[in-house]
JSON list of C-alpha atoms in Angstrom, two decimals:
[
{"chain": "M", "resi": 1, "resn": "MET", "atom": "CA", "xyz": [124.64, -23.24, 80.48]},
{"chain": "M", "resi": 2, "resn": "ALA", "atom": "CA", "xyz": [125.51, -19.58, 80.00]},
{"chain": "M", "resi": 3, "resn": "GLU", "atom": "CA", "xyz": [123.00, -17.47, 78.12]},
{"chain": "M", "resi": 4, "resn": "ALA", "atom": "CA", "xyz": [122.77, -14.02, 76.56]},
{"chain": "M", "resi": 5, "resn": "THR", "atom": "CA", "xyz": [119.55, -12.16, 77.29]},
{"chain": "M", "resi": 6, "resn": "CYS", "atom": "CA", "xyz": [118.08, -10.12, 74.44]},
{"chain": "M", "resi": 7, "resn": "ALA", "atom": "CA", "xyz": [118.05, -6.42, 75.34]},
{"chain": "M", "resi": 8, "resn": "HIS", "atom": "CA", "xyz": [115.03, -5.92, 73.06]},
{"chain": "M", "resi": 9, "resn": "CYS", "atom": "CA", "xyz": [112.60, -8.64, 74.28]},
{"chain": "M", "resi": 10, "resn": "GLY", "atom": "CA", "xyz": [114.34, -10.33, 77.24]},
{"chain": "M", "resi": 11, "resn": "HIS", "atom": "CA", "xyz": [114.45, -13.79, 75.60]},
{"chain": "M", "resi": 12, "resn": "PRO", "atom": "CA", "xyz": [117.37, -16.02, 76.73]},
{"chain": "M", "resi": 13, "resn": "ASN", "atom": "CA", "xyz": [119.70, -17.07, 73.88]},
{"chain": "M", "resi": 14, "resn": "PRO", "atom": "CA", "xyz": [122.88, -19.17, 73.65]},
{"chain": "M", "resi": 15, "resn": "LEU", "atom": "CA", "xyz": [126.12, -17.19, 73.94]},
{"chain": "M", "resi": 16, "resn": "THR", "atom": "CA", "xyz": [127.08, -18.27, 70.43]},
{"chain": "M", "resi": 17, "resn": "GLY", "atom": "CA", "xyz": [124.00, -16.57, 68.94]},
{"chain": "M", "resi": 18, "resn": "LYS", "atom": "CA", "xyz": [124.31, -13.38, 66.91]},
{"chain": "M", "resi": 19, "resn": "PHE", "atom": "CA", "xyz": [120.57, -12.63, 66.80]},
{"chain": "M", "resi": 20, "resn": "CYS", "atom": "CA", "xyz": [117.68, -13.27, 69.20]},
{"chain": "M", "resi": 21, "resn": "SER", "atom": "CA", "xyz": [115.84, -16.45, 68.26]},
{"chain": "M", "resi": 22, "resn": "SER", "atom": "CA", "xyz": [112.58, -14.85, 69.38]},
{"chain": "M", "resi": 23, "resn": "CYS", "atom": "CA", "xyz": [112.55, -11.32, 67.92]},
{"chain": "M", "resi": 24, "resn": "GLY", "atom": "CA", "xyz": [115.57, -11.27, 65.58]},
{"chain": "M", "resi": 25, "resn": "ALA", "atom": "CA", "xyz": [117.33, -8.36, 67.31]},
{"chain": "M", "resi": 26, "resn": "ALA", "atom": "CA", "xyz": [121.14, -8.32, 67.23]},
{"chain": "M", "resi": 27, "resn": "LEU", "atom": "CA", "xyz": [122.74, -9.72, 70.39]},
{"chain": "M", "resi": 28, "resn": "THR", "atom": "CA", "xyz": [125.85, -8.16, 71.91]},
{"chain": "M", "resi": 29, "resn": "LEU", "atom": "CA", "xyz": [127.69, -9.34, 74.99]},
{"chain": "M", "resi": 30, "resn": "ALA", "atom": "CA", "xyz": [128.90, -6.96, 77.68]},
{"chain": "M", "resi": 31, "resn": "GLY", "atom": "CA", "xyz": [132.19, -5.40, 76.59]},
{"chain": "M", "resi": 32, "resn": "GLN", "atom": "CA", "xyz": [131.84, -6.64, 73.02]},
{"chain": "M", "resi": 33, "resn": "GLU", "atom": "CA", "xyz": [132.44, -4.00, 70.38]},
{"chain": "M", "resi": 34, "resn": "HIS", "atom": "CA", "xyz": [131.92, -4.01, 66.65]},
{"chain": "M", "resi": 35, "resn": "ASP", "atom": "CA", "xyz": [133.90, -1.60, 64.56]},
{"chain": "M", "resi": 36, "resn": "THR", "atom": "CA", "xyz": [132.69, -2.56, 61.09]},
{"chain": "M", "resi": 37, "resn": "THR", "atom": "CA", "xyz": [129.22, -1.50, 60.01]},
{"chain": "M", "resi": 38, "resn": "VAL", "atom": "CA", "xyz": [127.38, -1.23, 56.76]},
{"chain": "M", "resi": 39, "resn": "SER", "atom": "CA", "xyz": [124.37, 1.02, 56.35]},
{"chain": "M", "resi": 40, "resn": "VAL", "atom": "CA", "xyz": [121.53, -0.13, 54.18]},
{"chain": "M", "resi": 41, "resn": "LEU", "atom": "CA", "xyz": [118.65, 2.18, 53.32]},
{"chain": "M", "resi": 42, "resn": "VAL", "atom": "CA", "xyz": [115.55, 0.12, 54.08]},
{"chain": "M", "resi": 43, "resn": "PRO", "atom": "CA", "xyz": [112.04, 1.61, 54.04]},
{"chain": "M", "resi": 44, "resn": "LEU", "atom": "CA", "xyz": [110.35, 0.43, 57.23]},
{"chain": "M", "resi": 45, "resn": "ASP", "atom": "CA", "xyz": [106.55, 0.67, 56.94]},
{"chain": "M", "resi": 46, "resn": "GLY", "atom": "CA", "xyz": [106.69, 3.39, 54.30]},
{"chain": "M", "resi": 47, "resn": "SER", "atom": "CA", "xyz": [109.26, 5.64, 55.97]},
{"chain": "M", "resi": 48, "resn": "ALA", "atom": "CA", "xyz": [112.85, 5.76, 54.80]},
{"chain": "M", "resi": 49, "resn": "GLU", "atom": "CA", "xyz": [114.67, 4.67, 57.95]},
{"chain": "M", "resi": 50, "resn": "GLU", "atom": "CA", "xyz": [118.29, 3.68, 57.89]},
{"chain": "M", "resi": 51, "resn": "LEU", "atom": "CA", "xyz": [119.05, 0.20, 59.13]},
{"chain": "M", "resi": 52, "resn": "ALA", "atom": "CA", "xyz": [122.60, -0.32, 60.32]},
{"chain": "M", "resi": 53, "resn": "ALA", "atom": "CA", "xyz": [123.50, -3.97, 60.05]},
{"chain": "M", "resi": 54, "resn": "GLU", "atom": "CA", "xyz": [126.76, -4.83, 61.70]},
{"chain": "M", "resi": 55, "resn": "LEU", "atom": "CA", "xyz": [128.90, -6.89, 59.36]},
{"chain": "M", "resi": 56, "resn": "ALA", "atom": "CA", "xyz": [130.40, -8.69, 62.33]},
{"chain": "M", "resi": 57, "resn": "ASP", "atom": "CA", "xyz": [126.91, -10.00, 63.12]},
{"chain": "M", "resi": 58, "resn": "ILE", "atom": "CA", "xyz": [126.36, -11.43, 59.64]},
{"chain": "M", "resi": 59, "resn": "THR", "atom": "CA", "xyz": [128.57, -14.49, 59.39]},
{"chain": "M", "resi": 60, "resn": "PRO", "atom": "CA", "xyz": [130.38, -14.56, 56.03]},
{"chain": "M", "resi": 61, "resn": "GLY", "atom": "CA", "xyz": [128.39, -16.65, 53.57]},
{"chain": "M", "resi": 62, "resn": "LEU", "atom": "CA", "xyz": [125.21, -16.50, 55.69]},
{"chain": "M", "resi": 63, "resn": "GLY", "atom": "CA", "xyz": [122.19, -14.31, 55.12]},
{"chain": "M", "resi": 64, "resn": "LEU", "atom": "CA", "xyz": [119.79, -12.15, 57.07]},
{"chain": "M", "resi": 65, "resn": "LEU", "atom": "CA", "xyz": [116.11, -11.30, 56.53]},
{"chain": "M", "resi": 66, "resn": "VAL", "atom": "CA", "xyz": [114.83, -7.93, 57.76]},
{"chain": "M", "resi": 67, "resn": "VAL", "atom": "CA", "xyz": [111.09, -7.30, 58.05]},
{"chain": "M", "resi": 68, "resn": "THR", "atom": "CA", "xyz": [110.37, -3.96, 56.36]},
{"chain": "M", "resi": 69, "resn": "ARG", "atom": "CA", "xyz": [106.55, -4.02, 56.39]},
{"chain": "M", "resi": 70, "resn": "GLY", "atom": "CA", "xyz": [104.26, -5.60, 58.93]},
{"chain": "M", "resi": 71, "resn": "PRO", "atom": "CA", "xyz": [103.63, -5.50, 62.69]},
{"chain": "M", "resi": 72, "resn": "ASN", "atom": "CA", "xyz": [107.16, -6.66, 63.52]},
{"chain": "M", "resi": 73, "resn": "SER", "atom": "CA", "xyz": [108.84, -4.21, 61.14]},
{"chain": "M", "resi": 74, "resn": "GLY", "atom": "CA", "xyz": [112.57, -3.95, 61.82]},
{"chain": "M", "resi": 75, "resn": "SER", "atom": "CA", "xyz": [112.90, -7.52, 63.12]},
{"chain": "M", "resi": 76, "resn": "ARG", "atom": "CA", "xyz": [115.94, -9.39, 61.86]},
{"chain": "M", "resi": 77, "resn": "PHE", "atom": "CA", "xyz": [116.24, -13.12, 61.29]},
{"chain": "M", "resi": 78, "resn": "ALA", "atom": "CA", "xyz": [119.59, -14.85, 60.77]},
{"chain": "M", "resi": 79, "resn": "LEU", "atom": "CA", "xyz": [119.50, -17.56, 58.12]},
{"chain": "M", "resi": 80, "resn": "ASP", "atom": "CA", "xyz": [121.79, -19.84, 60.12]},
{"chain": "M", "resi": 81, "resn": "GLU", "atom": "CA", "xyz": [119.95, -23.12, 59.54]},
{"chain": "M", "resi": 82, "resn": "PRO", "atom": "CA", "xyz": [119.63, -25.15, 56.31]},
{"chain": "M", "resi": 83, "resn": "LEU", "atom": "CA", "xyz": [115.84, -24.62, 56.30]},
{"chain": "M", "resi": 84, "resn": "ILE", "atom": "CA", "xyz": [113.99, -21.56, 57.60]},
{"chain": "M", "resi": 85, "resn": "THR", "atom": "CA", "xyz": [110.19, -21.71, 57.60]},
{"chain": "M", "resi": 86, "resn": "ALA", "atom": "CA", "xyz": [107.90, -18.69, 57.47]},
{"chain": "M", "resi": 87, "resn": "GLY", "atom": "CA", "xyz": [104.21, -18.71, 58.22]},
{"chain": "M", "resi": 88, "resn": "ARG", "atom": "CA", "xyz": [101.36, -18.30, 60.66]},
{"chain": "M", "resi": 89, "resn": "HIS", "atom": "CA", "xyz": [102.04, -21.63, 62.40]},
{"chain": "M", "resi": 90, "resn": "PRO", "atom": "CA", "xyz": [103.53, -21.02, 65.87]},
{"chain": "M", "resi": 91, "resn": "ASP", "atom": "CA", "xyz": [106.37, -23.48, 65.12]},
{"chain": "M", "resi": 92, "resn": "SER", "atom": "CA", "xyz": [107.55, -21.44, 62.12]},
{"chain": "M", "resi": 93, "resn": "THR", "atom": "CA", "xyz": [111.10, -20.13, 62.35]},
{"chain": "M", "resi": 94, "resn": "ILE", "atom": "CA", "xyz": [109.72, -16.75, 61.21]},
{"chain": "M", "resi": 95, "resn": "PHE", "atom": "CA", "xyz": [106.27, -16.36, 62.76]},
{"chain": "M", "resi": 96, "resn": "LEU", "atom": "CA", "xyz": [104.13, -13.92, 60.74]},
{"chain": "M", "resi": 97, "resn": "ASP", "atom": "CA", "xyz": [100.83, -13.44, 62.54]},
{"chain": "M", "resi": 98, "resn": "ASP", "atom": "CA", "xyz": [98.39, -12.19, 59.92]},
{"chain": "M", "resi": 99, "resn": "ILE", "atom": "CA", "xyz": [95.38, -13.76, 58.17]},
{"chain": "M", "resi": 100, "resn": "THR", "atom": "CA", "xyz": [97.00, -13.09, 54.75]},
{"chain": "M", "resi": 101, "resn": "VAL", "atom": "CA", "xyz": [99.78, -15.55, 55.66]},
{"chain": "M", "resi": 102, "resn": "SER", "atom": "CA", "xyz": [99.26, -19.31, 55.37]},
{"chain": "M", "resi": 103, "resn": "ARG", "atom": "CA", "xyz": [100.21, -21.52, 58.32]},
{"chain": "M", "resi": 104, "resn": "ARG", "atom": "CA", "xyz": [103.10, -22.97, 56.33]},
{"chain": "M", "resi": 105, "resn": "HIS", "atom": "CA", "xyz": [103.59, -20.23, 53.76]},
{"chain": "M", "resi": 106, "resn": "ALA", "atom": "CA", "xyz": [107.19, -20.28, 52.51]},
{"chain": "M", "resi": 107, "resn": "GLU", "atom": "CA", "xyz": [110.69, -21.60, 53.10]},
{"chain": "M", "resi": 108, "resn": "VAL", "atom": "CA", "xyz": [114.16, -20.15, 52.70]},
{"chain": "M", "resi": 109, "resn": "ARG", "atom": "CA", "xyz": [116.70, -22.87, 51.98]},
{"chain": "M", "resi": 110, "resn": "GLN", "atom": "CA", "xyz": [120.48, -22.85, 51.98]},
{"chain": "M", "resi": 111, "resn": "VAL", "atom": "CA", "xyz": [121.64, -24.16, 48.62]},
{"chain": "M", "resi": 112, "resn": "GLU", "atom": "CA", "xyz": [125.10, -24.71, 47.15]},
{"chain": "M", "resi": 113, "resn": "ASN", "atom": "CA", "xyz": [125.53, -21.13, 45.91]},
{"chain": "M", "resi": 114, "resn": "GLY", "atom": "CA", "xyz": [123.57, -19.23, 48.57]},
{"chain": "M", "resi": 115, "resn": "TYR", "atom": "CA", "xyz": [119.85, -19.21, 49.31]},
{"chain": "M", "resi": 116, "resn": "GLU", "atom": "CA", "xyz": [116.54, -19.74, 47.60]},
{"chain": "M", "resi": 117, "resn": "VAL", "atom": "CA", "xyz": [112.98, -18.89, 48.58]},
{"chain": "M", "resi": 118, "resn": "ALA", "atom": "CA", "xyz": [110.20, -21.38, 47.88]},
{"chain": "M", "resi": 119, "resn": "ASP", "atom": "CA", "xyz": [106.44, -21.16, 48.29]},
{"chain": "M", "resi": 120, "resn": "SER", "atom": "CA", "xyz": [104.97, -24.00, 50.39]},
{"chain": "M", "resi": 121, "resn": "GLY", "atom": "CA", "xyz": [101.63, -24.17, 48.57]},
{"chain": "M", "resi": 122, "resn": "SER", "atom": "CA", "xyz": [100.28, -20.99, 50.18]},
{"chain": "M", "resi": 123, "resn": "LEU", "atom": "CA", "xyz": [96.93, -19.53, 49.22]},
{"chain": "M", "resi": 124, "resn": "ASN", "atom": "CA", "xyz": [98.17, -15.97, 48.50]},
{"chain": "M", "resi": 125, "resn": "GLY", "atom": "CA", "xyz": [101.54, -16.91, 47.01]},
{"chain": "M", "resi": 126, "resn": "THR", "atom": "CA", "xyz": [105.10, -15.82, 47.70]},
{"chain": "M", "resi": 127, "resn": "TYR", "atom": "CA", "xyz": [106.58, -12.88, 45.80]},
{"chain": "M", "resi": 128, "resn": "LEU", "atom": "CA", "xyz": [110.19, -12.09, 45.02]},
{"chain": "M", "resi": 129, "resn": "ASN", "atom": "CA", "xyz": [110.78, -8.54, 43.81]},
{"chain": "M", "resi": 130, "resn": "ARG", "atom": "CA", "xyz": [107.03, -8.24, 43.08]},
{"chain": "M", "resi": 131, "resn": "GLN", "atom": "CA", "xyz": [106.93, -11.38, 40.92]},
{"chain": "M", "resi": 132, "resn": "ARG", "atom": "CA", "xyz": [105.06, -14.46, 42.13]},
{"chain": "M", "resi": 133, "resn": "VAL", "atom": "CA", "xyz": [107.45, -17.41, 42.45]},
{"chain": "M", "resi": 134, "resn": "GLU", "atom": "CA", "xyz": [107.28, -21.09, 43.30]},
{"chain": "M", "resi": 135, "resn": "SER", "atom": "CA", "xyz": [111.04, -21.23, 43.89]},
{"chain": "M", "resi": 136, "resn": "ALA", "atom": "CA", "xyz": [113.79, -18.72, 43.08]},
{"chain": "M", "resi": 137, "resn": "PRO", "atom": "CA", "xyz": [117.39, -17.90, 44.11]},
{"chain": "M", "resi": 138, "resn": "LEU", "atom": "CA", "xyz": [118.00, -14.94, 46.43]},
{"chain": "M", "resi": 139, "resn": "THR", "atom": "CA", "xyz": [120.54, -12.17, 45.89]},
{"chain": "M", "resi": 140, "resn": "HIS", "atom": "CA", "xyz": [121.56, -9.33, 48.19]},
{"chain": "M", "resi": 141, "resn": "GLY", "atom": "CA", "xyz": [118.81, -6.69, 48.40]},
{"chain": "M", "resi": 142, "resn": "ASP", "atom": "CA", "xyz": [115.94, -8.87, 47.14]},
{"chain": "M", "resi": 143, "resn": "GLU", "atom": "CA", "xyz": [112.47, -8.15, 48.52]},
{"chain": "M", "resi": 144, "resn": "ILE", "atom": "CA", "xyz": [110.29, -11.09, 49.59]},
{"chain": "M", "resi": 145, "resn": "GLN", "atom": "CA", "xyz": [106.57, -10.58, 50.16]},
{"chain": "M", "resi": 146, "resn": "ILE", "atom": "CA", "xyz": [104.61, -13.06, 52.27]},
{"chain": "M", "resi": 147, "resn": "GLY", "atom": "CA", "xyz": [101.01, -11.94, 52.72]},
{"chain": "M", "resi": 148, "resn": "THR", "atom": "CA", "xyz": [101.18, -8.28, 53.78]},
{"chain": "M", "resi": 149, "resn": "PHE", "atom": "CA", "xyz": [104.72, -8.68, 55.15]},
{"chain": "M", "resi": 150, "resn": "LYS", "atom": "CA", "xyz": [107.77, -7.55, 53.20]},
{"chain": "M", "resi": 151, "resn": "LEU", "atom": "CA", "xyz": [111.28, -8.73, 54.01]},
{"chain": "M", "resi": 152, "resn": "ILE", "atom": "CA", "xyz": [114.65, -7.70, 52.58]},
{"chain": "M", "resi": 153, "resn": "PHE", "atom": "CA", "xyz": [117.37, -10.32, 52.07]},
{"chain": "M", "resi": 154, "resn": "LEU", "atom": "CA", "xyz": [120.89, -9.23, 53.06]},
{"chain": "M", "resi": 155, "resn": "ALA", "atom": "CA", "xyz": [123.81, -11.52, 52.17]},
{"chain": "M", "resi": 156, "resn": "GLY", "atom": "CA", "xyz": [126.80, -11.81, 54.48]},
{"chain": "M", "resi": 157, "resn": "LEU", "atom": "CA", "xyz": [130.02, -10.84, 52.73]},
{"chain": "M", "resi": 158, "resn": "SER", "atom": "CA", "xyz": [132.28, -13.76, 51.89]}
]
């Protein structure tokens, strides 16, 4: 089976993938060009760094999480499955390796009108826009905090 190798971490990915399943970096194939970009001002670890997310890489109707604070700051995770898990457990879709994160900390679920974030009974809680939540809908630009990690939710344009 043909694979696309991530230029960032070297992980093999299926050719149909838009983002690396290991590090979240955008995947591009040789000769592939994207002419539509959107720039989003995202503070990465306290510095105002511009993150250019290519609209062609965000499938319409799907979302993207970008880590803005934590050891893997700048990592991107496509929300291309009905259930995305986040936590310290190695089998988590989004692996967040820090003692402030529970093994099975939170979930991001695809729902009828978009996405929602839900706490999975974590010790330190899950925060949406600095408010502790058990479950809440996500909108473009929302900030999720899981332990010491902060992630920004970007919605693909429909």
